[in-house]
mmCIF file of C-alpha atoms and ligand atoms in Angstrom:
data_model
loop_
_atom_site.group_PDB
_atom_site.id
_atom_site.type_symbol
_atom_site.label_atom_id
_atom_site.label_comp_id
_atom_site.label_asym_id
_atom_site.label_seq_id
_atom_site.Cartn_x
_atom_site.Cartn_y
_atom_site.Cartn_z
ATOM 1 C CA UNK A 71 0.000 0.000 0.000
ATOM 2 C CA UNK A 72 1.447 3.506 -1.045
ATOM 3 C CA UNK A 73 0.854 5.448 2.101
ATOM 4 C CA UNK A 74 1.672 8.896 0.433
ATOM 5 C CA UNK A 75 -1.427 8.207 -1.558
ATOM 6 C CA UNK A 76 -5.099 9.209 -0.131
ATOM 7 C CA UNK A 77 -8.245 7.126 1.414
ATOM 8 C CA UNK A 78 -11.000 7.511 -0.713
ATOM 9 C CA UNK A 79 -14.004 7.244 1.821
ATOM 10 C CA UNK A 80 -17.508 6.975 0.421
ATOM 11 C CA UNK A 81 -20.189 8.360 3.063
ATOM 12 C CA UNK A 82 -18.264 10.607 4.639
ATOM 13 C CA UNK A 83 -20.845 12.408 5.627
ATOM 14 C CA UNK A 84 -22.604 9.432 7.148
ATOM 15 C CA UNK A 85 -22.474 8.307 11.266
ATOM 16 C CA UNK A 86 -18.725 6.456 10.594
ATOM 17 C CA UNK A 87 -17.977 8.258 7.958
ATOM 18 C CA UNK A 88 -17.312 11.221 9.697
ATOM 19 C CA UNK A 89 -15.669 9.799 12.366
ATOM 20 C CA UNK A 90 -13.998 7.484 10.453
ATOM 21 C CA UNK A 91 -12.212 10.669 7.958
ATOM 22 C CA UNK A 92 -11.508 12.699 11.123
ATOM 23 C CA UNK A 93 -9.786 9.625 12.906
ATOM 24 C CA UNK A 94 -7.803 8.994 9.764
ATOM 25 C CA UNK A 95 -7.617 12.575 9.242
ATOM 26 C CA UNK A 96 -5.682 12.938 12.695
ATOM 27 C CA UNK A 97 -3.394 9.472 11.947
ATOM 28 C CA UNK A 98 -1.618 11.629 8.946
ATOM 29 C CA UNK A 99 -3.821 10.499 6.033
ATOM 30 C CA UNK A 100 -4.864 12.310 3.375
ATOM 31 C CA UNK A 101 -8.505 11.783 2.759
ATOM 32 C CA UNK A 102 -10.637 12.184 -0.420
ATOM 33 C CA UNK A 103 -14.362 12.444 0.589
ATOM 34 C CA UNK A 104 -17.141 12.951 -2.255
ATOM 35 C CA UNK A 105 -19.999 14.133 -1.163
ATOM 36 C CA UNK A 106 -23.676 12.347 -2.273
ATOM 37 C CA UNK A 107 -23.630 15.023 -5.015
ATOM 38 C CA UNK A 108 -20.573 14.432 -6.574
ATOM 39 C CA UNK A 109 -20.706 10.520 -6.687
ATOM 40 C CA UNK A 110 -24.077 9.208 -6.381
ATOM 41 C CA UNK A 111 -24.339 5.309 -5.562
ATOM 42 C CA UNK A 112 -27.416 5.700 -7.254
ATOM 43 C CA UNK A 113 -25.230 5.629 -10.654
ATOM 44 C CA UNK A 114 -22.359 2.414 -10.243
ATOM 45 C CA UNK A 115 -20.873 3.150 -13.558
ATOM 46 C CA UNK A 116 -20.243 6.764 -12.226
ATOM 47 C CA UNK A 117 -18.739 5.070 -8.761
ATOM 48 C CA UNK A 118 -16.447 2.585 -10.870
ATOM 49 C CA UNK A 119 -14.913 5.213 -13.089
ATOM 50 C CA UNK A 120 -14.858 8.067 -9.963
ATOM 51 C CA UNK A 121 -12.889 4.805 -8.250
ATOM 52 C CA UNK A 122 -10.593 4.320 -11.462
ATOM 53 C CA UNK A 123 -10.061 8.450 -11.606
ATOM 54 C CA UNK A 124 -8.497 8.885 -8.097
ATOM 55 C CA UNK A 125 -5.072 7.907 -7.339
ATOM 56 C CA UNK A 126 -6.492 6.143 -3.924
ATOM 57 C CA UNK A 127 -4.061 4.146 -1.819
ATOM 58 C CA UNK A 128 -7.543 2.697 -0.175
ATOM 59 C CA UNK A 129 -11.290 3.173 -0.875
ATOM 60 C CA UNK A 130 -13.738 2.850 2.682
ATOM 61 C CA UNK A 131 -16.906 2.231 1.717
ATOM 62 C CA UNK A 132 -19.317 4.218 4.689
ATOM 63 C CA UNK A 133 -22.010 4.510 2.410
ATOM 64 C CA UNK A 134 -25.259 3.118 2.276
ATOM 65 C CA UNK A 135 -29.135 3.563 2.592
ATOM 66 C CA UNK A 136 -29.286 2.531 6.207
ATOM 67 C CA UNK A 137 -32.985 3.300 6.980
ATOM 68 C CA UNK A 138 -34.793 -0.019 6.935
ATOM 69 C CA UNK A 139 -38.262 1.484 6.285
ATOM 70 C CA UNK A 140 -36.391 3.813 3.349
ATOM 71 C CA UNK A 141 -34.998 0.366 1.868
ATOM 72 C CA UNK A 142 -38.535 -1.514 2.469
ATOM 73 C CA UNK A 143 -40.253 0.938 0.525
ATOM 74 C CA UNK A 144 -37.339 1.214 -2.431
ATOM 75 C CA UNK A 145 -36.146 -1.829 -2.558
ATOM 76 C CA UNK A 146 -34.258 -0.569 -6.055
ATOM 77 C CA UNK A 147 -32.310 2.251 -4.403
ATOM 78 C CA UNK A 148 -31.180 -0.351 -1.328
ATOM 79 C CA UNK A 149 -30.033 -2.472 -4.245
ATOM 80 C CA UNK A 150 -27.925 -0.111 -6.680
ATOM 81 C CA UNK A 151 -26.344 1.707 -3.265
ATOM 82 C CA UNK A 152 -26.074 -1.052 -1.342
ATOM 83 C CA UNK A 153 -24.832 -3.658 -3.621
ATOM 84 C CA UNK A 154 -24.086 -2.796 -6.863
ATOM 85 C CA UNK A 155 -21.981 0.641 -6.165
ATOM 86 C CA UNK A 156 -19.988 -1.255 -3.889
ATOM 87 C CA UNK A 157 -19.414 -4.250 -6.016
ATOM 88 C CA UNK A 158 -18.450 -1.449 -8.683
ATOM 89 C CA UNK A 159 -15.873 -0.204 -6.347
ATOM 90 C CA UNK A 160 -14.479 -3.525 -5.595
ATOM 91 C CA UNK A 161 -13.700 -4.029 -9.267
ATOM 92 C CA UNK A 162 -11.974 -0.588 -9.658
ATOM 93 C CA UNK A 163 -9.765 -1.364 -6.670
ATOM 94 C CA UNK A 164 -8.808 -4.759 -8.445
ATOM 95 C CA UNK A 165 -7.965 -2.413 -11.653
ATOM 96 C CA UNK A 166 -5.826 0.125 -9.541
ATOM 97 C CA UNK A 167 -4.615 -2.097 -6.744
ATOM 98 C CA UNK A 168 -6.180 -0.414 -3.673
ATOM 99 C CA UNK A 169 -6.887 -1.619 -0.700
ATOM 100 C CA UNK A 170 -10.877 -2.012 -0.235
ATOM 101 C CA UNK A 171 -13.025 -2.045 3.049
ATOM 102 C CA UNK A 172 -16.540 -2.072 2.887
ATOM 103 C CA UNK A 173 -18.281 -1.689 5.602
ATOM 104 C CA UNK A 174 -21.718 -4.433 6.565
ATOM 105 C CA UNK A 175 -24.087 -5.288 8.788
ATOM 106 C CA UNK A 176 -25.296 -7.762 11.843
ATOM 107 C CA UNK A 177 -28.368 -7.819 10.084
ATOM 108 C CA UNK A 178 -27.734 -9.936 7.528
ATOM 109 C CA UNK A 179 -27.371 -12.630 10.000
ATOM 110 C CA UNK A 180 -29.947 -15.452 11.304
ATOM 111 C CA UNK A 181 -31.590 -13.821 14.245
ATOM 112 C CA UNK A 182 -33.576 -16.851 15.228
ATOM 113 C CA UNK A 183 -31.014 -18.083 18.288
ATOM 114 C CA UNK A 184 -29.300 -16.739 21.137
ATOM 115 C CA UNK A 185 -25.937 -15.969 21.447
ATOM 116 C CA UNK A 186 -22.639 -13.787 20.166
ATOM 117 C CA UNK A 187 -22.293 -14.750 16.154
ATOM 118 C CA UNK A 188 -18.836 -15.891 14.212
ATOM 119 C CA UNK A 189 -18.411 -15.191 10.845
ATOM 120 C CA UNK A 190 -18.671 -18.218 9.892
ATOM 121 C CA UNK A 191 -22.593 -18.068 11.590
ATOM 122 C CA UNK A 192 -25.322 -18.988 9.050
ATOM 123 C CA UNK A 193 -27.040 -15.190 7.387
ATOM 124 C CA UNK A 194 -30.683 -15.111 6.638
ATOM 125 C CA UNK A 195 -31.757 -11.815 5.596
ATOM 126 C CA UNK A 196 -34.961 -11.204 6.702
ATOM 127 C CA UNK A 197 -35.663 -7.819 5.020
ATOM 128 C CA UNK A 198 -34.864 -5.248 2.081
ATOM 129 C CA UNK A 199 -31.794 -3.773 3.840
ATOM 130 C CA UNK A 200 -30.396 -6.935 4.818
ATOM 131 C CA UNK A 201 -30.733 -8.823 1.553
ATOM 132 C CA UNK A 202 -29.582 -5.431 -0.393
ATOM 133 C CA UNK A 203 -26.442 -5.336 2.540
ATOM 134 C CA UNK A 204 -25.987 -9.567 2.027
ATOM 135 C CA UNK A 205 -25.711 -8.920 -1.857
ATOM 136 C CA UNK A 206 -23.104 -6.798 -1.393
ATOM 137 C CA UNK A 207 -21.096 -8.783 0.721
ATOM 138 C CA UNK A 208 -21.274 -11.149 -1.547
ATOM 139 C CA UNK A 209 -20.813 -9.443 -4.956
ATOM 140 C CA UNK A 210 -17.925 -7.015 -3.596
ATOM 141 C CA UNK A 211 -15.961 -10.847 -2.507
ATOM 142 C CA UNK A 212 -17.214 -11.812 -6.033
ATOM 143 C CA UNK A 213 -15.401 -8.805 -7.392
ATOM 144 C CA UNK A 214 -12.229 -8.893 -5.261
ATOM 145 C CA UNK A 215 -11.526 -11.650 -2.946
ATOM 146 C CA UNK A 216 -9.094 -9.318 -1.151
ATOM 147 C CA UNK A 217 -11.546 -7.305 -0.021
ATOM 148 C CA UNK A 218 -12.526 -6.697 3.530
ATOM 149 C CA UNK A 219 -15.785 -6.660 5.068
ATOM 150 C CA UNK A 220 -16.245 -5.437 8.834
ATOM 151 C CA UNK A 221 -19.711 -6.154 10.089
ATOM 152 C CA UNK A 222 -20.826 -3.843 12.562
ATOM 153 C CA UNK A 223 -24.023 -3.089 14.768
ATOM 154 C CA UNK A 224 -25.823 -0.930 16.353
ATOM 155 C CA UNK A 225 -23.338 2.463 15.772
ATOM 156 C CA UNK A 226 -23.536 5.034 18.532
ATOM 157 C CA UNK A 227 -21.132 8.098 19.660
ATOM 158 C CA UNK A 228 -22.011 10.441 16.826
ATOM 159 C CA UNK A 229 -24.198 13.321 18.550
ATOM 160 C CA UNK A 230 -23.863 15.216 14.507
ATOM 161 C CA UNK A 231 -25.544 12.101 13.297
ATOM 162 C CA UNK A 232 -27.861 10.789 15.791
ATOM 163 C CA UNK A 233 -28.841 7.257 16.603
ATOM 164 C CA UNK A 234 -30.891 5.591 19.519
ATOM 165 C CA UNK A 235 -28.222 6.495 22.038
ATOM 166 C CA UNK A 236 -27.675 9.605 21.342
ATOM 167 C CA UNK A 237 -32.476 9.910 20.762
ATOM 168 C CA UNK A 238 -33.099 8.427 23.743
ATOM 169 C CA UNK A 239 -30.564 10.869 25.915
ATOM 170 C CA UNK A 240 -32.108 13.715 23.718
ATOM 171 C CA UNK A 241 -35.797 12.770 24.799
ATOM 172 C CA UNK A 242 -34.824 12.205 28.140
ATOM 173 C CA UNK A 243 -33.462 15.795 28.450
ATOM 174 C CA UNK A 244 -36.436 17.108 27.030
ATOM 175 C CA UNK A 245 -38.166 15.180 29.832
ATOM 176 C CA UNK A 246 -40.394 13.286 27.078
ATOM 177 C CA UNK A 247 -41.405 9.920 28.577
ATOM 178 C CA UNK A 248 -39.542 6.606 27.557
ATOM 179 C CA UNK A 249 -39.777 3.001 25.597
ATOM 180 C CA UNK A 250 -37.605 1.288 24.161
ATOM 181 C CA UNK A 251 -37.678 -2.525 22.437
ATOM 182 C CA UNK A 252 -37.273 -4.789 25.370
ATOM 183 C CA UNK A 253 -37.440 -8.238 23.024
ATOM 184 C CA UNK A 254 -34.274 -7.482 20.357
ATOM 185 C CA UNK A 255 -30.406 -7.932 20.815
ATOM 186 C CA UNK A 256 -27.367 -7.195 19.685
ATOM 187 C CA UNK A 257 -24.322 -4.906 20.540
ATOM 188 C CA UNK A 258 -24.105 -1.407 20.575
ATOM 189 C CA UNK A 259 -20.748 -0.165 19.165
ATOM 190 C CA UNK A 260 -18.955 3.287 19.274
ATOM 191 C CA UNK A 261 -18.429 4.596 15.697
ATOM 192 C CA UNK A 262 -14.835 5.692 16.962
ATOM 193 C CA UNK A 263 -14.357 2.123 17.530
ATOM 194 C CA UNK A 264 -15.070 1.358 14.432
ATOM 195 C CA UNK A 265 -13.026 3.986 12.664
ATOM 196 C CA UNK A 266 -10.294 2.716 14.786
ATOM 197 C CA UNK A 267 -10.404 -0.757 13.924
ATOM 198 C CA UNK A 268 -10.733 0.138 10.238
ATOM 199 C CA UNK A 269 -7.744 2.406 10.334
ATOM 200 C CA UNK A 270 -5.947 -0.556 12.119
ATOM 201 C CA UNK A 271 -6.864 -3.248 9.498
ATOM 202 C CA UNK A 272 -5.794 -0.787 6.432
ATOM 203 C CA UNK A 273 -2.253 -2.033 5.968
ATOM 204 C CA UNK A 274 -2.997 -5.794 7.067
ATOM 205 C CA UNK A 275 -3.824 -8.399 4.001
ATOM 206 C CA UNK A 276 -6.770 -9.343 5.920
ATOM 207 C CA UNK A 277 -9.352 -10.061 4.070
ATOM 208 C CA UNK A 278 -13.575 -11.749 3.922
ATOM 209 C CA UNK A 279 -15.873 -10.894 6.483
ATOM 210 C CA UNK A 280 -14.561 -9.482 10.152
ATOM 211 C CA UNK A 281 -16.958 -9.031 12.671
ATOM 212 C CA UNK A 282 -16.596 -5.268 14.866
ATOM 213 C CA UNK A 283 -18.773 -4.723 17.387
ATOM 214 C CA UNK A 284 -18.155 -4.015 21.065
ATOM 215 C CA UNK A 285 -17.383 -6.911 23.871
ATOM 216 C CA UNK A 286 -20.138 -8.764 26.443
ATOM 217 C CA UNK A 287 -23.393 -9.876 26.445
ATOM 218 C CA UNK A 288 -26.235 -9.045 24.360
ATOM 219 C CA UNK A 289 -27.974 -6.428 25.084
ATOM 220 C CA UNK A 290 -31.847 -5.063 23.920
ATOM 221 C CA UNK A 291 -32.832 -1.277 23.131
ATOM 222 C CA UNK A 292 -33.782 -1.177 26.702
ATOM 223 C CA UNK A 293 -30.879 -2.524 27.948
ATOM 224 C CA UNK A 294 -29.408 0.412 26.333
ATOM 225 C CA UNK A 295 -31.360 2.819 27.089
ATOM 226 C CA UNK A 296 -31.850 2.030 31.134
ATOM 227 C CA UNK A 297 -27.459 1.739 31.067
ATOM 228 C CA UNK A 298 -27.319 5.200 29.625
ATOM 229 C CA UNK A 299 -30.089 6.642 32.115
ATOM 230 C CA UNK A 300 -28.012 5.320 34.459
ATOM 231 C CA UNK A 301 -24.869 6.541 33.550
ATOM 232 C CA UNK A 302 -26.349 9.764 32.519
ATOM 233 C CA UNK A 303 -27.781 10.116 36.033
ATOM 234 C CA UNK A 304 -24.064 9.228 37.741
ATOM 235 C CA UNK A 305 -22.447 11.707 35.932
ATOM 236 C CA UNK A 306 -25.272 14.533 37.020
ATOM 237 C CA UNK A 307 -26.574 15.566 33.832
ATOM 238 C CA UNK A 308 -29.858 13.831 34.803
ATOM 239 C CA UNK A 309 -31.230 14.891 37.745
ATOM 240 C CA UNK A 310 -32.951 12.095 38.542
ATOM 241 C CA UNK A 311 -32.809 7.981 37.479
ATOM 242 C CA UNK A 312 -35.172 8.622 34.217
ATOM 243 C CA UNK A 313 -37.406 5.618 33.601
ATOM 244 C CA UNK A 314 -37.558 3.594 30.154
ATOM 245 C CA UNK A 315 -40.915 1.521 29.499
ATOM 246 C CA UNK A 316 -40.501 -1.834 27.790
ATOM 247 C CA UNK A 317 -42.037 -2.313 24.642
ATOM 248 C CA UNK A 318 -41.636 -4.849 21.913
ATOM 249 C CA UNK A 319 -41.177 -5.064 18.546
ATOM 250 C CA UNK A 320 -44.407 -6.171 17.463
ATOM 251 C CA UNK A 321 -46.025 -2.912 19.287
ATOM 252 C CA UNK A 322 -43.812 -0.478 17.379
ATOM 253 C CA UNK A 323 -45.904 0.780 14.982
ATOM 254 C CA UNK A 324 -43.543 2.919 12.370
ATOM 255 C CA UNK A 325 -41.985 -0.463 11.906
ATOM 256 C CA UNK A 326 -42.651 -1.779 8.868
ATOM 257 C CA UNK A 327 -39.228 -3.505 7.954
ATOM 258 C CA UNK A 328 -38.882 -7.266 10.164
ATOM 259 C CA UNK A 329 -36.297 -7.331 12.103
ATOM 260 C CA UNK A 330 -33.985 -10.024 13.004
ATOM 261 C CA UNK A 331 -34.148 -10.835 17.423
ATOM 262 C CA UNK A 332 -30.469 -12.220 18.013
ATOM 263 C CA UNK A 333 -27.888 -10.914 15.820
ATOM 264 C CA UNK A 334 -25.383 -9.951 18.656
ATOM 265 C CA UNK A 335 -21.823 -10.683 17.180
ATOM 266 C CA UNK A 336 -18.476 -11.620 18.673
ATOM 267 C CA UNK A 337 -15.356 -10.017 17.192
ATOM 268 C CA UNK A 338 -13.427 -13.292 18.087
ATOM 269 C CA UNK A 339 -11.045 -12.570 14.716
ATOM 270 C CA UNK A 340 -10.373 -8.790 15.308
ATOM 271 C CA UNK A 341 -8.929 -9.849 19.155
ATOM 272 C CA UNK A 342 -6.734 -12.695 17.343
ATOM 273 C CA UNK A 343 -5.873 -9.472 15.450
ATOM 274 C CA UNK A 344 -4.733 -8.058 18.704
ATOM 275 C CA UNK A 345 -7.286 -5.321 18.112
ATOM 276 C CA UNK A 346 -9.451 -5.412 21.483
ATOM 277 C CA UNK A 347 -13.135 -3.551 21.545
ATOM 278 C CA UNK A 348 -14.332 -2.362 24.574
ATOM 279 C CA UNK A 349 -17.164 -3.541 26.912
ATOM 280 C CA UNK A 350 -20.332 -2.383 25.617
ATOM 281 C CA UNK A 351 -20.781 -0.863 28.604
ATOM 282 C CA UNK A 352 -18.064 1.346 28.458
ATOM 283 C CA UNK A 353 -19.280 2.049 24.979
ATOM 284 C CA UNK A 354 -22.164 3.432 26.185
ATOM 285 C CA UNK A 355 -20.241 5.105 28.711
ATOM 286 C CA UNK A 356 -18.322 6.759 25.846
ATOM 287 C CA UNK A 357 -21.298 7.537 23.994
ATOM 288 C CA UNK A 358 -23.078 9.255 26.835
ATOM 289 C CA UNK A 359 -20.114 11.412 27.289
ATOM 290 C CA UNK A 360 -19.859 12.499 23.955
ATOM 291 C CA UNK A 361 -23.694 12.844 23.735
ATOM 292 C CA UNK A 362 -23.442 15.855 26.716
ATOM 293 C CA UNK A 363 -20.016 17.323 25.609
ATOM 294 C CA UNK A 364 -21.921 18.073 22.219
ATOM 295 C CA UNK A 365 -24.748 19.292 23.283
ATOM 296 C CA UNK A 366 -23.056 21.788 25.970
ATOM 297 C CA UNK A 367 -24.930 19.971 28.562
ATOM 298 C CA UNK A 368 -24.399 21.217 32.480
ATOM 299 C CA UNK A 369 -23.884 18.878 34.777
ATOM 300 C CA UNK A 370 -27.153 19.431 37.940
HETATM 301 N N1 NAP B 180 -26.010 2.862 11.902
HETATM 302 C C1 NAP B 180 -25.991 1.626 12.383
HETATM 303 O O1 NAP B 180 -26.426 1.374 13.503
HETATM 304 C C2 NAP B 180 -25.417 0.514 11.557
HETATM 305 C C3 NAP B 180 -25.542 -0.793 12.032
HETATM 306 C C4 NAP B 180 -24.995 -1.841 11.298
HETATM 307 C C5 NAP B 180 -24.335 -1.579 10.122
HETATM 308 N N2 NAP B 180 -24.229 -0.308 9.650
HETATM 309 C C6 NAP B 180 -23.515 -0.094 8.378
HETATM 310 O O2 NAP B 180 -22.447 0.807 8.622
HETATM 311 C C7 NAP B 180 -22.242 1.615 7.469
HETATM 312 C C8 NAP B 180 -22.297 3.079 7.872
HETATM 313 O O3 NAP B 180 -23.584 3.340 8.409
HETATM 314 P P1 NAP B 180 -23.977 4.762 8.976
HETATM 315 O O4 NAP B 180 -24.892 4.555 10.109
HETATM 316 O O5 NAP B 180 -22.743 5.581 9.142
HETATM 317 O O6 NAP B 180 -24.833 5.320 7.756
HETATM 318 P P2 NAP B 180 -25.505 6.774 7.612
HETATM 319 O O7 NAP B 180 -25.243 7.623 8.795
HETATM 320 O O8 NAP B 180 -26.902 6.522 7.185
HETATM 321 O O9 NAP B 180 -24.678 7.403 6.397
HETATM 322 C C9 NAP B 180 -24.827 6.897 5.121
HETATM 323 C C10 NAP B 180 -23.876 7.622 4.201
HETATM 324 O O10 NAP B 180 -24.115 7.150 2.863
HETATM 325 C C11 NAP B 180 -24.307 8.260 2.011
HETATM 326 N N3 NAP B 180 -25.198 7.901 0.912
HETATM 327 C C12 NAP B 180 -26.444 7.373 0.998
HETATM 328 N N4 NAP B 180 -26.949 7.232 -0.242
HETATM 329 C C13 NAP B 180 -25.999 7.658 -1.098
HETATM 330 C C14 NAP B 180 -25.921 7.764 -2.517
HETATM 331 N N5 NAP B 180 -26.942 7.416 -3.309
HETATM 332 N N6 NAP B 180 -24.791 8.257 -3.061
HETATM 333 C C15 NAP B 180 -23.750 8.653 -2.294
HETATM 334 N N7 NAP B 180 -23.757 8.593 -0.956
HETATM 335 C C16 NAP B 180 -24.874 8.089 -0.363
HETATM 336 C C17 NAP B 180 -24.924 9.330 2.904
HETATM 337 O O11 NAP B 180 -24.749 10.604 2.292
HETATM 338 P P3 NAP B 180 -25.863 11.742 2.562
HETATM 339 O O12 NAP B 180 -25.978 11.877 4.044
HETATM 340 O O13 NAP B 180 -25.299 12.924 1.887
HETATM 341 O O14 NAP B 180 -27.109 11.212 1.932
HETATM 342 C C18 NAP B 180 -24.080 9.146 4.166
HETATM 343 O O15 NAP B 180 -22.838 9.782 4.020
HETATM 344 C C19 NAP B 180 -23.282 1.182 6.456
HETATM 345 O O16 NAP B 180 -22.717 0.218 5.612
HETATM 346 C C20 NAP B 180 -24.371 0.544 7.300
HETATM 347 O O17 NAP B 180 -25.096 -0.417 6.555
HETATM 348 C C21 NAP B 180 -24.750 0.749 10.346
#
């Protein structure tokens, strides 16, 4: 890898991608970010030959359509961004020789038993996002079989781009009452942690699907939410222990999209790696901090 070349990151302006240009960003690298605008996924032809154009030591793919009710109800769009632009960027990299990581998804997984999931577990996308994010595993290995995939879930720790962390602290300072899915797993993961990992992996040869997600047990939407209460409380920018209702999935109305139960991963490979995540609880830990640092917050 030519390290006085750039990293071409796609979805920079996305929940990793941010973090993921400002980690690299602060490691040294050069980074070359298009915006939506200027390369649209929507058009892979326009991806491959954008690929082919820049002298890229590396392309990170952060892009996707993430929204699982946005992919339900276009299941085209999921498809072209989420597989085919990224299969289109795998073949570039095999023209030019960069290094390619593309970044996946727990989902894709089979959800139906308990417990942390290897890379080797069996996937059974159960909706649009899924299959369109399990097509483009597939097709981008298809493409290059040097290619690295890191799965990762539930992405937290980036107040600019919100997720249920960072919502759930938000409602809670607005004093809004609380629920949160009591009856779905998997691991909640700090998008610096991801970044991190990523940046790590860059010059390795690794390559096929890496699971990066943080350490522990399973844990629901309400797990989450009642840890961060918690820890929001501790810290005093909640004055009081903030209660979270259980609800479950089947009583969420806005969700139209299935969603797989048990998809919690183990990132058994990455430690071999000697790349350690932390505890999901200190994720959330980390999270939480970042949550109130962003939004000025002052401690009661
Ligand atoms: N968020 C999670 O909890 C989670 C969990 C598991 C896996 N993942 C995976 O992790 C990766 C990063 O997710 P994220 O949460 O950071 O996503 P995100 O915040 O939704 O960001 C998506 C990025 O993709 C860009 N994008 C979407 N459509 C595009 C198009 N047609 N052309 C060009 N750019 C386009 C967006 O640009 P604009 O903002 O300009 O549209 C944005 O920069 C994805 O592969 C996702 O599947 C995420």
């Amino acid at each position: 890898m030519n390290n006085a070349l750039p990293i071409l990151v796609f979805g920079a302006s996305g929940r990793v991608g941010q973090v993921f240009c400002r980690e690299a960003q602060a490691r040294g690298w050069t980074v070359v970010a298009p915006q939506h605008g200027e390369c649209d996924l929507m058009e892979p032809e326009a991806v491959c030959d954008y690929v082919l154009r820049t002298a890229a030591c590396a392309v990170v793919n952060c892009a996707a359509i993430s929204g699982l009710e946005e992919c339900e109800s276009d299941a085209l769009s999921a498809h072209l961004v989420n597989a085919v632009s990224p299969a289109r960027m795998a073949l570039a990299c095999r023209h030019t020789g960069a290094r390619f990581i593309h970044l996946s998804t727990d989902y894709v997984l089979d959800g139906r038993k308990q417990g942390l999931k290897s890379e080797t577990a069996h996937c059974r996308p159960i909706n649009t996002y899924a299959e369109s994010k399990r097509e483009g595993e597939l097709q981008v290995q298809e493409a290059l079989t040097e290619a690295l995939i890191l799965r990762v879930s539930w992405v937290c720790g980036n107040p600019e781009r919100p997720s249920f962390v960072e919502s759930v602290l938000a409602r809670a300072l607005r004093g809004e009452c609380l629920a949160a899915v009591a009856d779905k797993w998997s691991m909640p993961t700090h998008a610096v942690d991801i970044a991190r990992a990523a940046l790590a992996l860059l010059p390795t040869e690794q390559r096929g699907v890496l699971h990066v997600c943080s350490a522990g047990d399973p844990l629901s939407w309400h797990d989450c939410a009642v840890i961060c209460m918690q820890l929001a409380h501790e810290s005093g920018y909640l004055a009081s222990m903030v209660h979270v209702a259980e609800q479950h999935l089947k009583g969420v109305p806005f969700f139209r999209a299935k969603r797989p139960v048990h998809t919690a991963m183990d990132s058994a490979r990455l430690r071999t790696l000697g790349i350690r995540m932390p505890e999901a609880t200190e994720t959330l830990r980390h999270a939480v901090s970042d949550f109130f640092l962003f939004k000025g917050a002052v401690k009661r």
